[in-house]
XYZ file of C-alpha atoms in Angstrom:
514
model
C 0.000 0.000 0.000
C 2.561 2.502 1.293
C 4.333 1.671 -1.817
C 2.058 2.535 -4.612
C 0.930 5.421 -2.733
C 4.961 6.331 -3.020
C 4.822 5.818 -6.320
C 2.060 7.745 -7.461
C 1.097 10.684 -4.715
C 3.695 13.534 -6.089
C 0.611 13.711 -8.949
C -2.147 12.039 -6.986
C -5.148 14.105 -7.152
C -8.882 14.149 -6.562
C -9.977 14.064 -10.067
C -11.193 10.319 -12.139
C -9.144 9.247 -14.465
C -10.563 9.405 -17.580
C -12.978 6.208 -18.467
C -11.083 5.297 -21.244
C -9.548 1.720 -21.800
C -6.135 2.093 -23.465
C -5.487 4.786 -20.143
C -6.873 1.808 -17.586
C -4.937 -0.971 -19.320
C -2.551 0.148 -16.855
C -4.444 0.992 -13.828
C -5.900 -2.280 -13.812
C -2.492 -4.094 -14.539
C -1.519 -2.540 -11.196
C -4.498 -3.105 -9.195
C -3.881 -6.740 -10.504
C -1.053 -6.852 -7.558
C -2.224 -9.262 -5.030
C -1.038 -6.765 -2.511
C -2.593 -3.968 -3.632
C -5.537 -3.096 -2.515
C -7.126 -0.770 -5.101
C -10.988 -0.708 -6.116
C -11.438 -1.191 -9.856
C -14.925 -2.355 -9.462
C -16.344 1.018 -9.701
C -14.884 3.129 -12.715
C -13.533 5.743 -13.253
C -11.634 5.274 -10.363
C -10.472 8.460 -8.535
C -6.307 9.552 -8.849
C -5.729 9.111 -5.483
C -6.991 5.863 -4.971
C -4.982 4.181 -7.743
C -1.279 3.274 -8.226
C -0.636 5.998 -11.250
C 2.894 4.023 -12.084
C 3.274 3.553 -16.001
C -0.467 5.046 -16.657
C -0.427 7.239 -19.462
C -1.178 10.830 -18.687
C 1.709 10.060 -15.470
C 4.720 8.604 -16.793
C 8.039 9.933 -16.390
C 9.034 11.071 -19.658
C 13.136 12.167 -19.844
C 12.980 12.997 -23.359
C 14.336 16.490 -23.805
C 13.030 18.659 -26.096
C 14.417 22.237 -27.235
C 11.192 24.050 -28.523
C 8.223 24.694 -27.181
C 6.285 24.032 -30.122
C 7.792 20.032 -29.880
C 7.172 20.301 -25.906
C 3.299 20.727 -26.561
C 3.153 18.392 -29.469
C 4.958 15.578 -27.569
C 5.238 15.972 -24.097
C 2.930 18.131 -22.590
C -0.145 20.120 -22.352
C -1.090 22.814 -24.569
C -1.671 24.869 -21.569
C -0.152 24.300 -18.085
C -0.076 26.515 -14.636
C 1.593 25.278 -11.504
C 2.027 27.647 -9.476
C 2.448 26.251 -5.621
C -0.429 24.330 -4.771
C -2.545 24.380 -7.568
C -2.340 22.738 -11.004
C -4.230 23.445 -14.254
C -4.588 22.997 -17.159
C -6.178 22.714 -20.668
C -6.384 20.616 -24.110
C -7.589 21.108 -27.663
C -9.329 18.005 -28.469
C -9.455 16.351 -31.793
C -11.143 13.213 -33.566
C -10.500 13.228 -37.511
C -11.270 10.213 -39.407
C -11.403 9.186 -42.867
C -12.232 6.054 -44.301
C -13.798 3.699 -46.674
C -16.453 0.598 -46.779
C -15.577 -2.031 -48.767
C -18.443 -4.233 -48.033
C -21.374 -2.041 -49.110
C -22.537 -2.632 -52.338
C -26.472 -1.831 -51.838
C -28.034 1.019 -53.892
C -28.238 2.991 -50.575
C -24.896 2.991 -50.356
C -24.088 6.646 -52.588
C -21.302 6.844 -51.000
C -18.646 4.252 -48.941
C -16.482 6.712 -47.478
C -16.957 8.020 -43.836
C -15.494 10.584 -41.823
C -15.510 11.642 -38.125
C -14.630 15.089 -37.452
C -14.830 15.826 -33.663
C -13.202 19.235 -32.272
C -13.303 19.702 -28.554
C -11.523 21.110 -25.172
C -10.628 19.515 -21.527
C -9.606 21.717 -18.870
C -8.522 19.966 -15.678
C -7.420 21.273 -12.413
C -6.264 20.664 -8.826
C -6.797 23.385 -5.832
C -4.791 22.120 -3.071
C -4.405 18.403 -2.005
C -8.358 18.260 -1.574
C -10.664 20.055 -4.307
C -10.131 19.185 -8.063
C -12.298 19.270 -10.935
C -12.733 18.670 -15.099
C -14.947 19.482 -17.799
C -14.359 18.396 -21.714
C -16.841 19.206 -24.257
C -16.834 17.737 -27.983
C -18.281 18.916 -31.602
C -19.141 16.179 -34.100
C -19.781 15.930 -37.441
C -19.619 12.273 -38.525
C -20.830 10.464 -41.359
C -21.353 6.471 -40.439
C -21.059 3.200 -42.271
C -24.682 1.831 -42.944
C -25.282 -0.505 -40.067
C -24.308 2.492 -37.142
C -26.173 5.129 -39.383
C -29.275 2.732 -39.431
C -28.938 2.466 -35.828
C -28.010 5.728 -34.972
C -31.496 7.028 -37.152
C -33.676 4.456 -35.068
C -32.760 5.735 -31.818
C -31.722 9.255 -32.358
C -28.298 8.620 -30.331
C -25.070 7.844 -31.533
C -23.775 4.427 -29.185
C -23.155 6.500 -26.077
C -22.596 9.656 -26.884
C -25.586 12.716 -28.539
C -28.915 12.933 -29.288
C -28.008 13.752 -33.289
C -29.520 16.277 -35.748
C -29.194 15.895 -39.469
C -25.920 17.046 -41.243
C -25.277 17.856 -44.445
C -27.474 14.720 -46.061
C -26.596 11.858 -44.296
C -24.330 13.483 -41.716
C -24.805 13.569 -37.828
C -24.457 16.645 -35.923
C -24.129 15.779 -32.162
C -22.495 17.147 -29.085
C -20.833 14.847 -25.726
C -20.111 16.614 -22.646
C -18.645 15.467 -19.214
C -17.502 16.864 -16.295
C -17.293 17.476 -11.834
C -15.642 18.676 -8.973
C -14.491 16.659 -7.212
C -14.099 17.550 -3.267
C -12.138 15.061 -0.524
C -12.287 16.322 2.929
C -11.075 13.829 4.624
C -9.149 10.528 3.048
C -12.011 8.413 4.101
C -14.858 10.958 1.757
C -14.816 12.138 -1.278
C -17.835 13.938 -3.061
C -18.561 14.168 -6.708
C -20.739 16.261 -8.508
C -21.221 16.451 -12.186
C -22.347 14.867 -15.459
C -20.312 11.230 -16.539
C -20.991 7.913 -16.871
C -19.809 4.877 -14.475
C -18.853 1.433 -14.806
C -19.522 -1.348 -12.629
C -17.313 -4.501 -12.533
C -13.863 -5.855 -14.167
C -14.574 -7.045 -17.808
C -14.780 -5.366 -21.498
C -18.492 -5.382 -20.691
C -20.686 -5.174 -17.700
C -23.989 -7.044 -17.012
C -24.864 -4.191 -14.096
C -23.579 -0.747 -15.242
C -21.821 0.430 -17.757
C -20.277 3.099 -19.843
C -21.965 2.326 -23.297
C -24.434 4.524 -22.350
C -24.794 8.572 -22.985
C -23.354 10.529 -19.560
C -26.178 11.656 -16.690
C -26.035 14.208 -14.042
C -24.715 12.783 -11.119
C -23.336 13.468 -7.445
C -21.280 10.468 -5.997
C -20.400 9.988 -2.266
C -17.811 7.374 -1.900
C -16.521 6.655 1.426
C -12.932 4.430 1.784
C -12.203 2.411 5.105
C -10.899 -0.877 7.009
C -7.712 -0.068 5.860
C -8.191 0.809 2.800
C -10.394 -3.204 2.152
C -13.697 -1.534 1.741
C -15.578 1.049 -0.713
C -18.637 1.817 -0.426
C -19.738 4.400 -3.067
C -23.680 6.126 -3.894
C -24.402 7.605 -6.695
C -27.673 9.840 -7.495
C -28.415 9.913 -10.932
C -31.079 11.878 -13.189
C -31.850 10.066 -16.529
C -34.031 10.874 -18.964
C -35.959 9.099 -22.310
C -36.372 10.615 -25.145
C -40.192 11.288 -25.182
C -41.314 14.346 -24.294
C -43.327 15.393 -21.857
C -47.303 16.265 -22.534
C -46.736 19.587 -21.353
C -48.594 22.017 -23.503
C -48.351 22.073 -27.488
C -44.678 23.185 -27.469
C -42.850 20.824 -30.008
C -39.464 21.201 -27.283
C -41.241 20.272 -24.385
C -38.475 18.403 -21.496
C -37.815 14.801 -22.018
C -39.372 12.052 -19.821
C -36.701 11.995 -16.778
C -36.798 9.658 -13.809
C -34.620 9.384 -10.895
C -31.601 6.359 -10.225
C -29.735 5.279 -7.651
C -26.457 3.105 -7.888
C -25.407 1.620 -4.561
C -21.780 -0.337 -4.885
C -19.925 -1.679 -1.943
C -16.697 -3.065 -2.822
C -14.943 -5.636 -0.302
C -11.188 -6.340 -1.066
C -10.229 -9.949 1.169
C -6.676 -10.436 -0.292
C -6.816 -12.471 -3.463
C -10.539 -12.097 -3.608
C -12.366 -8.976 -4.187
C -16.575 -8.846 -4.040
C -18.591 -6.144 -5.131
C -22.371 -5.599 -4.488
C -24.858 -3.627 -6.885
C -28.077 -2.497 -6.702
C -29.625 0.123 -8.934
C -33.109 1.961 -8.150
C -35.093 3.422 -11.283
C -37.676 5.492 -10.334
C -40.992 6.222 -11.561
C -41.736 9.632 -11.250
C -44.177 11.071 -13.748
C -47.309 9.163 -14.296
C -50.428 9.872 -15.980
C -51.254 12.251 -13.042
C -48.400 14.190 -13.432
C -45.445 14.246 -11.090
C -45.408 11.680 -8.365
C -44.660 13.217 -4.714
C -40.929 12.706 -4.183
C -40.210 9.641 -2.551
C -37.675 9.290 0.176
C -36.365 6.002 -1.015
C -34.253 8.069 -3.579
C -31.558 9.521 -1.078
C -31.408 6.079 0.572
C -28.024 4.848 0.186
C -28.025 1.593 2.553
C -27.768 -1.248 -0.482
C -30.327 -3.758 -0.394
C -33.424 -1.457 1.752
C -34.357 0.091 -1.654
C -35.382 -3.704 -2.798
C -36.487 -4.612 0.021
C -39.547 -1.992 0.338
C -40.195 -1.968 -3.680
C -40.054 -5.391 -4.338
C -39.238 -6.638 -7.910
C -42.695 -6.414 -8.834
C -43.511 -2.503 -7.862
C -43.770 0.586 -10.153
C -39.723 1.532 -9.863
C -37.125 -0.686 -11.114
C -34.932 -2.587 -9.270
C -32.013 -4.613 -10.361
C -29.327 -6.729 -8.085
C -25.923 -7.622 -8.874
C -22.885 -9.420 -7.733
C -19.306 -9.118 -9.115
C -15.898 -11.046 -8.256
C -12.500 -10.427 -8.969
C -9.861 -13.311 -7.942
C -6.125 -12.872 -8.322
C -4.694 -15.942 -9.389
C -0.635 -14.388 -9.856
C 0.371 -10.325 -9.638
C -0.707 -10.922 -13.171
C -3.744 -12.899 -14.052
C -7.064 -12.838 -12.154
C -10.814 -13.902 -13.166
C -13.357 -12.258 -12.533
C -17.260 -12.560 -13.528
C -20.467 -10.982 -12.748
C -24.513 -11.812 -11.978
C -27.413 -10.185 -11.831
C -30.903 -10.265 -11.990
C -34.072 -8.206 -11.610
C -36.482 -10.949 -10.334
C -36.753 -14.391 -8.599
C -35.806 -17.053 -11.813
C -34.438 -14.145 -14.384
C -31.334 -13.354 -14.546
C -27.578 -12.538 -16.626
C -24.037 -13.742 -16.005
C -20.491 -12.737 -17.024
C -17.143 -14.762 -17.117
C -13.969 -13.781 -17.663
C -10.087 -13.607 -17.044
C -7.557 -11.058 -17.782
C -3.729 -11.917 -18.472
C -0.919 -8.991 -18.003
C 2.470 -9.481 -19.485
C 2.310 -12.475 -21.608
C 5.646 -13.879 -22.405
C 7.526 -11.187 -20.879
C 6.349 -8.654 -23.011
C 3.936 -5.972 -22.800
C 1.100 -7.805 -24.114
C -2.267 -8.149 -22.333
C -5.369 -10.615 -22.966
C -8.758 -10.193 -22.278
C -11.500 -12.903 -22.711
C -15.435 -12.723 -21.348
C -18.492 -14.338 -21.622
C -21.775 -12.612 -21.448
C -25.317 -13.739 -21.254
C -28.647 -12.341 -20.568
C -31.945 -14.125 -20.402
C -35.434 -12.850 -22.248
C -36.162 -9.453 -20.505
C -33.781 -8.822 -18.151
C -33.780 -5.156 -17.012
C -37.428 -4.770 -18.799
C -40.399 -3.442 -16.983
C -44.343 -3.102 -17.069
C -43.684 0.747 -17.662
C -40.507 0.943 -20.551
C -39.873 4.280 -19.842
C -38.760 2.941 -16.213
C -36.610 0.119 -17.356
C -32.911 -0.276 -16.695
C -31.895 2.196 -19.731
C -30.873 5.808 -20.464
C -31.818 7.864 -23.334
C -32.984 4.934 -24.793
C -30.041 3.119 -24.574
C -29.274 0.455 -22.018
C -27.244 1.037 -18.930
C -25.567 -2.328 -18.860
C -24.409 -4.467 -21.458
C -25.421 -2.529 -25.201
C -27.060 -5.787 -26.338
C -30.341 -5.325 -23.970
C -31.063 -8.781 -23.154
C -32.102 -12.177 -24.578
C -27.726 -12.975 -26.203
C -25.165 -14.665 -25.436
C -21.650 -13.064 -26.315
C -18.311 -13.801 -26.369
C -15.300 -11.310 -26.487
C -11.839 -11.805 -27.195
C -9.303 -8.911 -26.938
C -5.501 -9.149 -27.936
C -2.983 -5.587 -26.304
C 0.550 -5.382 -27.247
C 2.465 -2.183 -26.916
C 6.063 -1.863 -28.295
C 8.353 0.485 -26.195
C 5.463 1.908 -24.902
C 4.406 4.052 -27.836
C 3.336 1.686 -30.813
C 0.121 -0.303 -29.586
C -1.645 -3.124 -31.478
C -5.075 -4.314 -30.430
C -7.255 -7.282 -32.115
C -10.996 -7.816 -30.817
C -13.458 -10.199 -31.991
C -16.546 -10.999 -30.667
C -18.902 -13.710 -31.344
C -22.633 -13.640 -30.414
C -26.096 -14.528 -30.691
C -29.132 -12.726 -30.638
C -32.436 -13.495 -30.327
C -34.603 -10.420 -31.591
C -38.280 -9.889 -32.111
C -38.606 -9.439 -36.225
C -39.548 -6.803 -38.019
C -42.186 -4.428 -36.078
C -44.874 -4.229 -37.980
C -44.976 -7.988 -36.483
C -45.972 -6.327 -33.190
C -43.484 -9.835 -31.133
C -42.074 -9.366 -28.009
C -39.334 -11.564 -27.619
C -37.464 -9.824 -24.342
C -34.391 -8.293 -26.316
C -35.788 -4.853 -26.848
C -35.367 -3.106 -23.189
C -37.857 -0.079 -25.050
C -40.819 -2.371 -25.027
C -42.737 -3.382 -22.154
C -41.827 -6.586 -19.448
C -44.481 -8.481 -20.999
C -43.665 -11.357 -23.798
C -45.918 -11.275 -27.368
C -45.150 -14.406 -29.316
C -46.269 -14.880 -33.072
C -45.875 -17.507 -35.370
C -42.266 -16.767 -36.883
C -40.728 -16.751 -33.881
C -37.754 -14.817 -32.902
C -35.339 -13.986 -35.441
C -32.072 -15.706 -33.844
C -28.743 -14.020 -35.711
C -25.165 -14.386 -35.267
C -22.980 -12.175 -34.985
C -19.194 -11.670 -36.038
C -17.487 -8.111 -35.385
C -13.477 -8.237 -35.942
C -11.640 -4.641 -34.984
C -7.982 -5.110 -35.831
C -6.207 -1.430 -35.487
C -2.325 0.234 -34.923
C -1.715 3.034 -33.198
C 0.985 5.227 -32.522
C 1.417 7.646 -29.477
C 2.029 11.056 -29.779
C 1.516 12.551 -26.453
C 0.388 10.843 -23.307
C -1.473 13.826 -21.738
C -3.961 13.308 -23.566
C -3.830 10.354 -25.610
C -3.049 11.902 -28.653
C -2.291 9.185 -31.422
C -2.025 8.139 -34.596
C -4.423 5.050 -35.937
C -4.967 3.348 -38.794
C -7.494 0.344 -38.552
C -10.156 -2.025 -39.873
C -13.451 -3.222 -38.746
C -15.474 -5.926 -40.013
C -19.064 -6.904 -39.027
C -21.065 -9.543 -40.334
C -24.289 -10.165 -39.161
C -26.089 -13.062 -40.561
C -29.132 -13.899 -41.246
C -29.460 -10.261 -42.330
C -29.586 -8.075 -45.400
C -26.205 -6.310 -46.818
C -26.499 -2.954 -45.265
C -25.938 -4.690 -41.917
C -22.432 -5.510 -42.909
C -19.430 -3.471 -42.545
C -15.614 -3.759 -43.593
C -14.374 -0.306 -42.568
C -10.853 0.635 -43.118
C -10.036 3.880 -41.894
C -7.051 5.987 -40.374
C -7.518 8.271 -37.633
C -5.678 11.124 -35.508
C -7.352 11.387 -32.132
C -7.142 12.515 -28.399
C -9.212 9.611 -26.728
C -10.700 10.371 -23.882
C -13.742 8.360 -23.337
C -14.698 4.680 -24.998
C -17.101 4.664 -27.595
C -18.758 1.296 -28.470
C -19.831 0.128 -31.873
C -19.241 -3.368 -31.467
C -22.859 -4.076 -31.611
């Protein structure tokens, strides 16, 4: 303990790291020490409590550099202040991709190139040892390969990110925005207010909460104690759907919102680390309006919410469990469950390997399943999902899924990455069909067979990709990269084989592995 905290508390801070997985590939290798005690079950996990050695955005870098235009480009941030006791500072963001389909040959298809262009900002501070905060805003304009663009048209929301607005013809135009302050007044507290997303659990995926969906206002109270062997965090959450609310004839009435709250204890017992979930959707608008506010909300003892709803009342309740086991300093398992009523319910398994052969090369592998409508509910708009997206894994329900994913960095600035995942779903047909299979967490908890049955499909999504790092504050790199998806049985437009190249400052994941 007294080690990593050696290691990493010259630039410890009160702010998260940002949720993004090439950053954490690090931050979890070290929280894979069977000695350290560090809580990755609930992400993003805040500076202070992590061992920062090797992470990107905190590595010693020796390199010297004689101008300042090569400092900024390699080395540092655009803007930096340190002056004693507070540190600051601030990032043009950029997202500029190009590339080509060579899969999509339908009539629809007028044109098979595709761009991204994303322009954005993060500023980032730290006001003494106790109060820090962030805020990063981004711009899109992005024009998709057919499968994402029929998706993204569907829902209105791109995968996680904007509610979009037509472009240019095909274009999206969409906006993402994140930030808090965060405030630690003692070791043992720290407060967070702001708008993010979170992540529950240790795999690619999770089966409780996870980042695939769009960010929510939040505020966060996370206490630390026995030694550093328990966390117990709260989080109060607004969400929202994207129906509007009956109030007057105004065409930009508010959106449907309900109230959440995400209870997580995590217990770390040596080799073995458990985490508890439970997540309370409220219902708060009705056909008589708005309901009185009920108490239950600010309750942040896990399990009482449950208790007093029940499974089978107006809000939402879900339960989880997840596990983390160290088998070495560099290979644990891990796996998740969780379900929303007695008989019904979803299950992860997985391991992660650090440092295969010697090298700095990193395997992931999970298995994900979810029965017939898990996280559904009599009322949709109250179901386990965020602007109509769902807050756990971006499948819904009703699939089983396997994931494979291959890291290898090469003197710590060349990185190649292979993912595949294989997986079944079992949807409900085309609408006008009017089934209700359990996969669609926007329909109602109650099943409507017909005579074709569900439409079972299998899925094959490949993402092979090089990058090369610029700058490590903030993940500025180069990337060229191919995708292929093929979805069968299903007609062209649903298949993809994207090449593209890319020069980006990640900061957030963005799923369209789907």
């Amino acid at each position: 303990m007294s080690v990593w905290l050696a290691c990493s508390g010259a630039a410890a801070q009160q702010n998260d790291i940002p949720l993004q997985r090439d950053i954490y590939l690090d931050v979890e290798r070290n929280a894979a020490c069977r000695t350290a005690r560090i809580h990755t079950g609930l992400k993003p996990v805040i500076q202070s409590r992590a061992d920062l050695t090797g992470v990107m955005g905190f590595r010693a870098d020796s390199t010297r550099r004689y101008y300042w235009l090569t400092e900024v480009l390699f080395r540092r941030h655009l803007l930096q202040v340190r002056p004693k006791g507070v540190r600051l500072h601030a990032d043009l963001m950029l997202d500029l991709q190009i590339g080509q389909d060579f899969r999509d040959n339908t009539r629809f298809a007028d044109t098979t190139r595709f761009y991204q262009n994303t322009r954005g900002f993060w500023v980032a501070g730290d006001l003494g040892p106790r109060f820090s905060f962030q805020t990063a805003f981004f711009e899109n304009q992005a024009l998709y390969p057919q499968y994402l663009w029929n998706w993204t048209r569907e829902v209105g929301v791109v995968p996680g990110q904007g509610r979009v607005k037509p472009f240019n013809g095909r274009a999206y135009d969409y906006a993402w925005a994140m930030g808090h302050v965060s405030w630690t007044p003692r070791r043992w507290l720290n407060v967070q207010l702001g708008q993010g997303r979170h992540q529950v659990g240790h795999g690619y995926r999770s089966m409780l909460l996870s980042d695939a969906s769009p960010t929510y206002p939040f505020l966060k109270l996370s206490h630390l104690g026995w030694q550093d062997r328990l966390q117990y965090s709260t989080i109060y959450a607004q969400l929202n759907m994207l129906k509007r609310l009956p109030t007057g004839e105004s065409s930009e009435s508010l959106f449907l919102w309900k109230r959440a709250t995400f209870t997580h204890l995590s217990l770390d017992l040596g080799r073995v680390t458990v985490g508890l979930f439970e997540a309370s959707i409220f219902k708060r608008i009705d056909s008589a309006g708005v309901r009185p506010f009920n108490a239950l909300v600010l309750n942040p003892v896990i399990g009482v919410n449950t208790l007093v709803n029940g499974f089978d009342g107006d809000h939402k309740q879900v339960l989880g469990l997840d596990l983390r086991v160290k088998l070495t300093d560099k290979l644990y398992v891990y796996g998740q469950g969780v379900t929303d009523r007695p008989g019904r319910y979803g299950w992860q398994a997985g391991f992660r390997w650090f440092n295969l052969f010697g090298l700095d090369m990193h395997l992931q592998a999970e298995y994900n399943s979810a029965q017939p409508f898990l996280y559904m509910q009599r009322d949709a708009l109250t179901a386990h999902t965020h602007t109509q997206q769902p807050l756990a894994h971006p499948y819904g329900a009703n699939f089983d899924e396997a994931v494979v994913i291959l890291d290898h960095r090469i003197r710590g600035k060349v990185l190649l990455q292979a993912k595949l995942n294989l997986a079944t779903y079992r949807t409900n047909g085309p609408d006008s069909l009017g089934a209700n299979y359990g996969n669609d967490l926007l329909l109602p908890d109650a099943p409507v067979e017909v005579v074709e049955g569900p439409v079972v499909r299998q899925l094959t999504y490949l993402d092979l990709n090089a990058s090369y790092l610029i700058n490590q504050m903030s993940n500025m790199r180069f990337t060229i990269g191919y995708w292929m998806r093929d979805l069968s049985p299903a007609p062209d437009q649903q298949n993809t084989g994207y090449l593209y190249a890319a020069f980006r400052m990640a900061l957030f994941n963005r799923y369209y592995d789907f």
